[in-house]
Short mmCIF file of C-alpha atoms in Angstrom, two decimals:
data_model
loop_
_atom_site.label_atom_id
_atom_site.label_comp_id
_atom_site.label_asym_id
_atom_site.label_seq_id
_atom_site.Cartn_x
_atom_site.Cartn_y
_atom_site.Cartn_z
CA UNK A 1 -9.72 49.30 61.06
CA UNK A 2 -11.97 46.06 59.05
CA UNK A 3 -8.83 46.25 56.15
CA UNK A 4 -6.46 46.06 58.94
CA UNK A 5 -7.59 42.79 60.24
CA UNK A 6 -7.89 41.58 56.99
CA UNK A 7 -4.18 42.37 57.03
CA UNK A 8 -3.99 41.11 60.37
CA UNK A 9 -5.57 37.09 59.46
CA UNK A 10 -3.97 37.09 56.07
CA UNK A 11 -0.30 37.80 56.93
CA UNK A 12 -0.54 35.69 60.36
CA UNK A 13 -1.47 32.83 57.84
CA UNK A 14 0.93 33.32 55.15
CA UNK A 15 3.50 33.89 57.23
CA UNK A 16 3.57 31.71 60.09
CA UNK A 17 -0.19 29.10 60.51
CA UNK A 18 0.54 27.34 56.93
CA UNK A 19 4.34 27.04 57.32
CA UNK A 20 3.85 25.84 60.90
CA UNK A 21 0.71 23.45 60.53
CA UNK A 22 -1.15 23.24 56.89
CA UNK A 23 2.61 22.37 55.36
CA UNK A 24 3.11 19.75 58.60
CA UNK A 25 -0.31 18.40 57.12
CA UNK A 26 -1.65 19.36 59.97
CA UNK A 27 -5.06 20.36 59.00
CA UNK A 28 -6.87 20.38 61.93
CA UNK A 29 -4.85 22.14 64.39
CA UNK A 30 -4.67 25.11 61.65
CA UNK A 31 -8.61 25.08 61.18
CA UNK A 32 -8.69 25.65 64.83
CA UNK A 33 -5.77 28.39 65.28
CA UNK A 34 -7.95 30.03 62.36
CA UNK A 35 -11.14 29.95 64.19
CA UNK A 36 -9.49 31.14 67.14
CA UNK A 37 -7.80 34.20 65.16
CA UNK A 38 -10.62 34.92 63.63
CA UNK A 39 -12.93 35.01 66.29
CA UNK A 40 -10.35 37.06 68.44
CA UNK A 41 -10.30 39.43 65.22
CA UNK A 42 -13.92 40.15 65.22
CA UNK A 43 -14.17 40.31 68.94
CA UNK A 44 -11.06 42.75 69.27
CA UNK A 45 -12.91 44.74 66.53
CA UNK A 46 -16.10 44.76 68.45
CA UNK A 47 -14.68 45.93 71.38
CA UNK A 48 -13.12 48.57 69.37
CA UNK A 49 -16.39 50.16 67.73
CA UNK A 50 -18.27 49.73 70.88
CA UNK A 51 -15.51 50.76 73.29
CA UNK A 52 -12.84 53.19 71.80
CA UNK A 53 -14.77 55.20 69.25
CA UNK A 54 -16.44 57.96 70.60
CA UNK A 55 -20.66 57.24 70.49
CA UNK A 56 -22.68 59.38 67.79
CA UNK A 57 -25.08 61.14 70.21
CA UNK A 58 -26.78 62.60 67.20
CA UNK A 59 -27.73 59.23 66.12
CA UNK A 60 -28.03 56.51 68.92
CA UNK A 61 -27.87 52.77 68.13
CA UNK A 62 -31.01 51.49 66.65
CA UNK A 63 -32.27 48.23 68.97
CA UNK A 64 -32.07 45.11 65.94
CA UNK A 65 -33.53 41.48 66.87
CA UNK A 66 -30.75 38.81 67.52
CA UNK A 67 -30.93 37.28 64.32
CA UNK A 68 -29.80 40.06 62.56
CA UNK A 69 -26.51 40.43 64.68
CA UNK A 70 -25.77 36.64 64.17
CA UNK A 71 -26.21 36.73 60.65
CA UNK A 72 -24.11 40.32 60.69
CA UNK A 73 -21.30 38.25 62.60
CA UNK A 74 -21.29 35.26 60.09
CA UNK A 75 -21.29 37.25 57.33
CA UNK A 76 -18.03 38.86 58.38
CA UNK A 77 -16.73 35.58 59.63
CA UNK A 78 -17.32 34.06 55.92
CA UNK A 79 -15.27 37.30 54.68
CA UNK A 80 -12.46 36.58 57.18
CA UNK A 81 -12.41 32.70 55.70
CA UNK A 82 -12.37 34.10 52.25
CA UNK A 83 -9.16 36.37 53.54
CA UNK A 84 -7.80 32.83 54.83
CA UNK A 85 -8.20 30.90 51.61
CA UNK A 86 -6.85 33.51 49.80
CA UNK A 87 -3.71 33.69 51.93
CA UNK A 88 -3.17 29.90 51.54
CA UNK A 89 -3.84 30.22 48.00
CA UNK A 90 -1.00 32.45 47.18
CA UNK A 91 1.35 31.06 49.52
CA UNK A 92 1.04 27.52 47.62
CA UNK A 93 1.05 29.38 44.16
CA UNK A 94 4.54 31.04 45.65
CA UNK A 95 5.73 27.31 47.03
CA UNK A 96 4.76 25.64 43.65
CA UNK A 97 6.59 28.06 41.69
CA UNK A 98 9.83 28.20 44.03
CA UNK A 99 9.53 24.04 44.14
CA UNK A 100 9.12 24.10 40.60
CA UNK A 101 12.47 26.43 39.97
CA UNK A 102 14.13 23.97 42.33
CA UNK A 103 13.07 21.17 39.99
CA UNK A 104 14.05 22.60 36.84
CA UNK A 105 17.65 23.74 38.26
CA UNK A 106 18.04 20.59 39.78
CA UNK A 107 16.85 18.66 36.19
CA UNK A 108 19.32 21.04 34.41
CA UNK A 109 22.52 20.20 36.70
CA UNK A 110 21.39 16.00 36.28
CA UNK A 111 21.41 16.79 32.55
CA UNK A 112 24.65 18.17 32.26
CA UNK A 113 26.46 15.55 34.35
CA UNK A 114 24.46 13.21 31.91
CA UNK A 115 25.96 14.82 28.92
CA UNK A 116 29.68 15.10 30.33
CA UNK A 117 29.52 11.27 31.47
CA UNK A 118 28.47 10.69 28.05
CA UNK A 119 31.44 12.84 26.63
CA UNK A 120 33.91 10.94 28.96
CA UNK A 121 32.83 8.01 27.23
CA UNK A 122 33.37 9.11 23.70
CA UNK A 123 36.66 10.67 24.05
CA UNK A 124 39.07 7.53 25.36
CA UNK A 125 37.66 5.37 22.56
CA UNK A 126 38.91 8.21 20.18
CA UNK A 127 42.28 8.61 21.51
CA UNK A 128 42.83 4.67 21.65
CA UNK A 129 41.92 4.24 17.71
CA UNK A 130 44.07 7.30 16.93
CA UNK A 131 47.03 5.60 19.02
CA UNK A 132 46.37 2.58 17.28
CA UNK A 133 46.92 4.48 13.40
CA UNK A 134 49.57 6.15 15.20
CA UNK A 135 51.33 2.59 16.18
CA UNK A 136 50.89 1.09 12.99
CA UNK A 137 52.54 4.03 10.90
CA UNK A 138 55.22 4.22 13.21
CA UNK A 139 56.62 0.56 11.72
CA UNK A 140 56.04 1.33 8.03
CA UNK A 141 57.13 5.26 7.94
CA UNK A 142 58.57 6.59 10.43
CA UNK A 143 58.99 10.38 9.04
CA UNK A 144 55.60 10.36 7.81
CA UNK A 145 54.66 9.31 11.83
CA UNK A 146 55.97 12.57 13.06
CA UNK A 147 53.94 14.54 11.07
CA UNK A 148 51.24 12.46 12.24
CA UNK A 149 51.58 13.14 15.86
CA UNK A 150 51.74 16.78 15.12
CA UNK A 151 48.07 16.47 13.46
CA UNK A 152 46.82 14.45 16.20
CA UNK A 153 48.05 17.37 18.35
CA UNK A 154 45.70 19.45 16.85
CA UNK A 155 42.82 16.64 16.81
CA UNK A 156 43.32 16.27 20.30
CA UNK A 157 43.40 20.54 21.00
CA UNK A 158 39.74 20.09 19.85
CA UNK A 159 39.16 16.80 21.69
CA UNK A 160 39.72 18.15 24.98
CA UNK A 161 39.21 22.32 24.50
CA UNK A 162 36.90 22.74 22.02
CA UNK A 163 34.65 19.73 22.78
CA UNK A 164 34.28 20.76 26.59
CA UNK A 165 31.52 23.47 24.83
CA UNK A 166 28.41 22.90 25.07
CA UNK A 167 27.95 23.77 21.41
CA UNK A 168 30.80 24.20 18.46
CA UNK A 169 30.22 25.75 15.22
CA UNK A 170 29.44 23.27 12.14
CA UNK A 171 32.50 24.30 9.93
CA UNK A 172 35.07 23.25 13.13
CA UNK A 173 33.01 20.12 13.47
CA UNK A 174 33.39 19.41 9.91
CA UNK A 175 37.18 20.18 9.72
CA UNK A 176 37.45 17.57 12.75
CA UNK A 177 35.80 14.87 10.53
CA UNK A 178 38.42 16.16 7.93
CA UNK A 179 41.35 15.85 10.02
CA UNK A 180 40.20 12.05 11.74
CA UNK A 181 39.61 10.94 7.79
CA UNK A 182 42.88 11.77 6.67
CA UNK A 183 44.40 10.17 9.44
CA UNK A 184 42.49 7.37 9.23
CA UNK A 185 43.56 6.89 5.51
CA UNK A 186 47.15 6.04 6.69
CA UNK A 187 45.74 2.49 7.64
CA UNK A 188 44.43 1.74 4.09
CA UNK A 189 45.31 1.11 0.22
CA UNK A 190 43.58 3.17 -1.84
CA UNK A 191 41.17 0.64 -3.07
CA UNK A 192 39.13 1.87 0.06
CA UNK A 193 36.69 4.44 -1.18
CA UNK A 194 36.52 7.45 1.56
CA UNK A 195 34.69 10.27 0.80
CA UNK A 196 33.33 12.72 2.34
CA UNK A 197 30.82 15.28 0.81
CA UNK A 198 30.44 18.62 3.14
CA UNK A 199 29.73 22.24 2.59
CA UNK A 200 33.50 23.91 2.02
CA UNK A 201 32.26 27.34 3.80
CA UNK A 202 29.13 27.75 6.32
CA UNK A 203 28.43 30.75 8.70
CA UNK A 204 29.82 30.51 12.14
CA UNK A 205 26.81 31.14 14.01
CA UNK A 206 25.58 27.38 12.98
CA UNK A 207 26.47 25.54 15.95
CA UNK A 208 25.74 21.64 17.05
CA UNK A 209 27.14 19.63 19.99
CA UNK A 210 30.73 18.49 19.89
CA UNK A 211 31.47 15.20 18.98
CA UNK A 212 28.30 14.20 17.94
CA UNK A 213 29.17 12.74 14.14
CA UNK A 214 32.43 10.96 15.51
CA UNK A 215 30.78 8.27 16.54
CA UNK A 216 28.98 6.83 13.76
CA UNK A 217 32.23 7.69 11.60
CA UNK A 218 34.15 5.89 14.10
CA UNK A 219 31.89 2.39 13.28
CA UNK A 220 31.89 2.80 9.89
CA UNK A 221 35.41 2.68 9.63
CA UNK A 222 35.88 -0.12 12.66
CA UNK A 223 32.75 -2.36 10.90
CA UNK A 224 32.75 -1.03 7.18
CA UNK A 225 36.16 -1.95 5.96
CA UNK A 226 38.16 -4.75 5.17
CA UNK A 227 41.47 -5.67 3.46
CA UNK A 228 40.38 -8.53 1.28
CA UNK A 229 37.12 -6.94 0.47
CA UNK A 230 35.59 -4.21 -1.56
CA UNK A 231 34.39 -1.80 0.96
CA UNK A 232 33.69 1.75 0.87
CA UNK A 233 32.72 4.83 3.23
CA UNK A 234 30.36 7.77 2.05
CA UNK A 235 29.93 10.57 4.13
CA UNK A 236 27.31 13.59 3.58
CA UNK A 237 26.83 16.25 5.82
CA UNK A 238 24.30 19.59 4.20
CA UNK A 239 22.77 22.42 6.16
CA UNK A 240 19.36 23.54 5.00
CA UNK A 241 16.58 25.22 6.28
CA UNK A 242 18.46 26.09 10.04
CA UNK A 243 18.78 21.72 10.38
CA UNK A 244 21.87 19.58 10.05
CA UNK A 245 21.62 16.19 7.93
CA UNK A 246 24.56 13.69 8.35
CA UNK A 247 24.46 10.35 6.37
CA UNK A 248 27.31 8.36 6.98
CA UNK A 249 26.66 5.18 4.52
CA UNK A 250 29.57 1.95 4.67
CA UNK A 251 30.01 -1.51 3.31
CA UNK A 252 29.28 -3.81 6.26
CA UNK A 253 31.90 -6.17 7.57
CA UNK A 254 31.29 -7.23 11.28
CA UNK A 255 34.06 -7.49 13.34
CA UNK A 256 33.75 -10.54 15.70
CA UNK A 257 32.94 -9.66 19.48
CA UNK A 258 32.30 -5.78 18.65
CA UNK A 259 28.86 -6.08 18.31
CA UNK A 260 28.18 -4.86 22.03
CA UNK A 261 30.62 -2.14 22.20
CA UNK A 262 28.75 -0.47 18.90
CA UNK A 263 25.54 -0.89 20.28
CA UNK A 264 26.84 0.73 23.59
CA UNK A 265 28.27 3.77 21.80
CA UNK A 266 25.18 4.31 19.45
CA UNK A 267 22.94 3.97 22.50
CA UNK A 268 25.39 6.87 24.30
CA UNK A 269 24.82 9.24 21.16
CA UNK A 270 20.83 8.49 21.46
CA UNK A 271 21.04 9.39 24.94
CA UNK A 272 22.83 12.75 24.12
CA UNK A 273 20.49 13.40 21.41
CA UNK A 274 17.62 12.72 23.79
CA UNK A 275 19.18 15.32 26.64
CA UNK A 276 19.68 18.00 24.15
CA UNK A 277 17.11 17.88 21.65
CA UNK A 278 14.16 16.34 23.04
CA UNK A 279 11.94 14.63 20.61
CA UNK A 280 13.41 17.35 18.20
CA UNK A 281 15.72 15.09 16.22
CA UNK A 282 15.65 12.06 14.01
CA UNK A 283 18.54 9.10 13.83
CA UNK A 284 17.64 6.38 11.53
CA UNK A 285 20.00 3.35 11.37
CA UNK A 286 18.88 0.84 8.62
CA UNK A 287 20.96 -2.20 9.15
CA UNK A 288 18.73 -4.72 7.01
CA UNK A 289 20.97 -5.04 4.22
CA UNK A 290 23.80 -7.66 4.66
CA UNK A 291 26.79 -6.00 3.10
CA UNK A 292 25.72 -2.35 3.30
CA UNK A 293 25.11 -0.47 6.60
CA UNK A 294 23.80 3.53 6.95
CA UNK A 295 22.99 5.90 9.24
CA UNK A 296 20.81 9.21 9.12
CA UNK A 297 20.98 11.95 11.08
CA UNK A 298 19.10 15.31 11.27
CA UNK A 299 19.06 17.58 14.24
CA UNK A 300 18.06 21.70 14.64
CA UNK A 301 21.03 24.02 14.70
CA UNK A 302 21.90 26.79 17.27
CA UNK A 303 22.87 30.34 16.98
CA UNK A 304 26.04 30.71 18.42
#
């Protein structure tokens, strides 16, 4: 009978008391309904022994002074308020952790809208520079513009299939930067020195985000080059020890009134980094040298 109205005070708290008042904040009124539970516990208990159960004739009830059957009384009352803060204990463990869950789905959803708004943003300013290539061949060769479109049909399969993955393997990321080069090329004489210096095979289960390297390509070539003079590009992407290094390196020609549009797009891609990564990443842009203008990159890899 005592374990069942241990039962008895600890599920009538847990189940309806806290919800109902110490969750309200309404501390007093559940002190009371406790001290009323409790005390009707102990009393219907009482009544129980003294009542229900058959007497020991054998053994009758030894007389004890008052004291001792006060002290007997709070000692079982302290037991019943140890039952009651044990009750509220778990239930607020059980609310933290469900609260918590809540938190961490709800952090996870803001995230990913954070990363696709980001996305959105990359992915127009893309498409307009590859129009503009596109344009400008169109009046100097017109053959050579078809084949054109039909590599920016495959640019643009990645652009809006592959890139809506959270994560694409390094060698299609690469062959991306490959593709948006060559195109790229069709603008300039060959005095402009392109390279780009990446691993010709790597294992498919390397994976980074999508889109993440276009960026800073995209401003070298928009900021690093100019007809009338010398200007170059360097690219360098390696894979070592399960981390990606990018250094994308470019002669430094500013562009007037562009200034704010790269500083928005770098600021996008340190946003991304920051949503993915964490602190786990470094992107160092060293801009104090007047004619020369590089960026470093170096970020974990994934297992696909």
């Amino acid at each position: 009978l005592v374990p069942l109205s241990f039962m008895v005070v600890f599920y009538t708290n847990y189940f309806v008391l806290i919800r109902r008042h110490l969750f309200a904040h309404r501390i007093g009124r559940f002190v009371s309904c406790n001290l009323v539970l409790i005390a009707a516990v102990m009393f219907g208990v009482h009544l129980f022994f003294r009542f229900v159960l058959p007497p020991d004739m054998a053994r009758p009830p030894i007389p004890r002074p008052w004291q001792d059957t006060v002290r007997f009384f709070a000692g079982n009352a302290l037991l019943y308020m140890l039952v009651v803060g044990v009750s509220v204990a778990i239930r607020m463990t059980s609310g933290w952790y469900r609260a918590e869950a809540a938190r961490r789905q709800l952090e996870h959803s803001r995230t990913q809208a954070e990363l696709q708004n980001l996305k959105s943003q990359l992915n127009p300013h893309f498409l307009f520079n590859t129009l503009n290539n596109i344009y400008s061949l169109i009046q100097l060769d017109a053959d050579r513009a078809q084949q054109v479109v039909h590599d920016l049909s495959r640019l643009l399969r990645y652009v809006l299939y592959d890139s809506s993955q959270p994560f694409v393997p390094l060698s299609a990321e690469i062959g991306f930067l490959r593709d948006y080069i060559e195109l790229m090329r069709i603008r300039y004489t060959d005095a402009i020195d392109i390279r780009l210096d990446a691993p010709g095979s790597l294992p498919g289960r390397i994976s980074i985000p999508p889109l993440l390297l276009i960026v800073f390509v995209e401003n070298a070539f928009k900021h690093g080059v100019s007809y009338n003079r010398h200007s170059f590009i360097h690219i360098q992407v390696s894979y070592a020890d399960r981390r990606v290094s990018a250094t994308i390196v470019n002669s430094r020609h500013p562009v007037s009134g562009d200034g704010s549009r790269a500083g928005i797009g770098l600021e996008n891609v340190r946003k991304r980094l920051e949503l993915i990564y964490g602190d786990d990443f470094s992107l160092r842009i060293d801009d104090s040298l007047p004619t020369v203008y590089s960026v470093k990159l170096e970020i974990p890899v994934f297992n696909a």
